[in-house]
């Protein structure tokens, strides 16, 4: 954030506001952690703040302090719409295009509130008065810490805020292994631990509370993995029938795509997940090195994200989507094998 943006934010927050904070649809650890961390900060500073999520979050994130107060737009629709209508200030976190909020999009486009965006994905839209966008950041949670720091308020970071922000940084960095993890990231994490983030407990509740059905689903996913050594690529498919067989719950496939990158020599990993309710194939892309899955997802699968982590979708059936993907790989042979 530049000095002009910081001054605008300070002016906005110098008076009471009716604030709505919004993560993207199908929120992950960074989306929920950043919105809750900011929510606690604003509430503690006397602001009237509400979090509205486009849909439900995974069970393994519901332990976070304040999660019980998040409005689910799909379930608490009237209350959520009223909050958006009455809002004077709307924060959008961990996304940079209003198309990422599903059914909420039209209501946000019609809102009279002032918008502030905090996000680390590429190619941000221009809907916000203040856009804090930095694609080099490990996570939106790291950016929320910086946001609080820019306002001169890191001394106001409570244990609740620390636990929320730590969770998002941990999950979005793959437990601090991704290249976006910098020395500053580690310094911020150290500060959060000093302020009360329970790092061991957070890791346990996020990663070590699997259900038997989730582990069986993981086994199914790994069995379905196809390894294309000539392209240094591996991909996984999961059909709706397979999800149903193993009693899929929201968040159960989190991290499955990363298993492809644990194979020696694999630089590009993908998972295709059938969603019959929405009539699409949801896709996650991961890569190592300089192969940009953001560019790949934008070019072929209506998606985008980061250089090494992105998402997309396909309207084709599962098998046709996988075949289309495989047929694209020869175009990128040099990038994947150099």
Coordinates of C-alpha atoms in Angstrom, one line a residue, residues 56-205:
X56 CA -19.9 -22.8 3.6
X57 CA -16.3 -23.4 4.6
X58 CA -14.7 -26.8 5.3
X59 CA -15.1 -28.4 8.7
X60 CA -11.4 -28.3 9.4
X61 CA -11.6 -24.4 9.5
X62 CA -14.6 -24.1 11.8
X63 CA -12.5 -24.1 15.0
X64 CA -11.2 -20.6 14.3
X65 CA -12.3 -18.0 16.7
X66 CA -15.3 -16.1 15.3
X67 CA -16.2 -18.7 12.6
X68 CA -19.6 -19.3 14.2
X69 CA -20.5 -15.6 13.4
X70 CA -19.8 -15.9 9.6
X71 CA -23.0 -15.5 7.6
X72 CA -23.4 -18.1 4.9
X73 CA -25.0 -16.4 1.9
X74 CA -26.6 -19.6 0.7
X75 CA -28.3 -20.3 4.0
X76 CA -28.8 -16.8 5.6
X77 CA -29.7 -15.1 2.4
X78 CA -32.0 -12.4 3.7
X79 CA -29.7 -11.4 6.5
X80 CA -26.7 -11.3 4.2
X81 CA -28.5 -9.2 1.6
X82 CA -29.6 -6.7 4.2
X83 CA -26.0 -6.4 5.5
X84 CA -24.7 -5.7 2.0
X85 CA -27.5 -3.1 1.4
X86 CA -26.7 -1.3 4.7
X87 CA -22.9 -1.5 4.3
X88 CA -20.9 1.7 4.0
X89 CA -17.6 -0.2 3.5
X90 CA -16.9 -3.6 2.0
X91 CA -13.6 -5.4 2.2
X92 CA -13.1 -8.2 -0.4
X93 CA -10.3 -10.6 0.6
X94 CA -8.3 -13.2 -1.2
X95 CA -9.9 -12.6 -4.6
X96 CA -9.7 -9.7 -7.1
X97 CA -12.8 -10.1 -9.4
X98 CA -16.4 -10.1 -8.3
X99 CA -17.0 -13.2 -10.4
X100 CA -15.4 -15.2 -7.7
X101 CA -18.3 -14.8 -5.3
X102 CA -20.9 -16.8 -7.1
X103 CA -24.5 -15.7 -6.5
X104 CA -23.3 -12.7 -4.5
X105 CA -21.9 -11.0 -7.6
X106 CA -24.9 -9.0 -8.7
X107 CA -25.5 -7.8 -5.1
X108 CA -22.0 -6.5 -4.7
X109 CA -22.1 -4.9 -8.1
X110 CA -25.2 -3.0 -7.0
X111 CA -23.9 -2.1 -3.6
X112 CA -23.4 1.6 -2.7
X113 CA -20.6 0.9 -0.3
X114 CA -17.0 1.9 -0.7
X115 CA -14.8 -1.1 -1.6
X116 CA -11.3 -2.1 -0.3
X117 CA -9.5 -5.0 -1.9
X118 CA -6.8 -7.0 -0.2
X119 CA -5.5 -9.8 -2.5
X120 CA -2.4 -11.5 -3.8
X121 CA -3.7 -13.0 -7.2
X122 CA -2.7 -11.7 -10.6
X123 CA -4.6 -9.2 -12.8
X124 CA -6.9 -7.4 -10.2
X125 CA -10.1 -5.7 -11.3
X126 CA -10.6 -2.0 -10.6
X127 CA -13.8 -2.0 -8.5
X128 CA -12.2 -0.8 -5.3
X129 CA -11.4 2.7 -4.0
X130 CA -8.3 1.2 -2.4
X131 CA -6.6 -1.8 -4.0
X132 CA -3.9 -3.5 -2.0
X133 CA -2.6 -6.0 -4.4
X134 CA 0.7 -7.8 -4.3
X135 CA 1.3 -11.0 -6.2
X136 CA 4.6 -11.6 -4.4
X137 CA 2.9 -12.2 -1.1
X138 CA 2.6 -15.7 0.3
X139 CA -1.0 -15.2 1.3
X140 CA -3.7 -12.7 1.9
X141 CA -3.2 -13.3 5.7
X142 CA 0.3 -12.0 5.4
X143 CA -1.2 -8.9 3.7
X144 CA -3.7 -8.4 6.4
X145 CA -0.8 -8.4 8.9
X146 CA 0.9 -5.8 6.8
X147 CA -2.4 -3.8 6.5
X148 CA -2.7 -3.7 10.3
X149 CA 1.0 -2.7 10.4
X150 CA 0.5 0.1 7.9
X151 CA -2.2 1.5 10.2
X152 CA 0.3 1.4 13.1
X153 CA -1.7 -1.2 15.1
X154 CA 0.4 -4.4 15.3
X155 CA 0.3 -3.9 19.1
X156 CA -3.5 -4.5 18.8
X157 CA -3.0 -8.0 17.3
X158 CA -4.7 -10.4 19.8
X159 CA -4.3 -14.1 20.1
X160 CA -7.5 -14.6 18.1
X161 CA -6.2 -12.5 15.3
X162 CA -2.8 -14.3 15.5
X163 CA -4.4 -17.7 15.3
X164 CA -6.5 -16.7 12.2
X165 CA -3.6 -15.1 10.3
X166 CA -1.2 -17.9 11.1
X167 CA -3.7 -20.5 9.7
X168 CA -4.0 -18.7 6.4
X169 CA -0.3 -18.3 6.0
X170 CA 0.4 -21.9 6.9
X171 CA -2.2 -23.3 4.5
X172 CA -1.4 -21.0 1.5
X173 CA 2.3 -21.7 1.8
X174 CA 2.0 -25.4 2.0
X175 CA 3.3 -25.3 5.5
X176 CA 5.9 -22.8 4.5
X177 CA 7.4 -24.8 1.6
X178 CA 6.2 -22.8 -1.4
X179 CA 8.6 -20.3 -3.1
X180 CA 6.4 -17.4 -2.0
X181 CA 7.5 -18.0 1.6
X182 CA 10.1 -15.3 2.3
X183 CA 12.2 -14.4 5.2
X184 CA 9.6 -11.7 6.0
X185 CA 6.9 -14.3 6.0
X186 CA 8.8 -16.2 8.7
X187 CA 9.4 -13.0 10.7
X188 CA 5.6 -12.3 10.6
X189 CA 4.9 -15.9 11.6
X190 CA 7.3 -15.5 14.5
X191 CA 5.5 -12.3 15.6
X192 CA 2.1 -14.1 15.4
X193 CA 3.4 -17.0 17.6
X194 CA 4.7 -14.4 20.1
X195 CA 1.2 -12.8 20.0
X196 CA -0.5 -16.1 20.8
X197 CA -0.8 -18.2 17.6
X198 CA -0.8 -21.9 18.7
X199 CA 1.2 -23.2 15.8
X200 CA 1.3 -26.9 16.8
X201 CA -2.4 -27.0 17.6
X202 CA -3.3 -25.2 14.3
X203 CA -1.3 -27.7 12.3
X204 CA -3.1 -30.6 14.1
X205 CA -6.6 -29.3 13.7

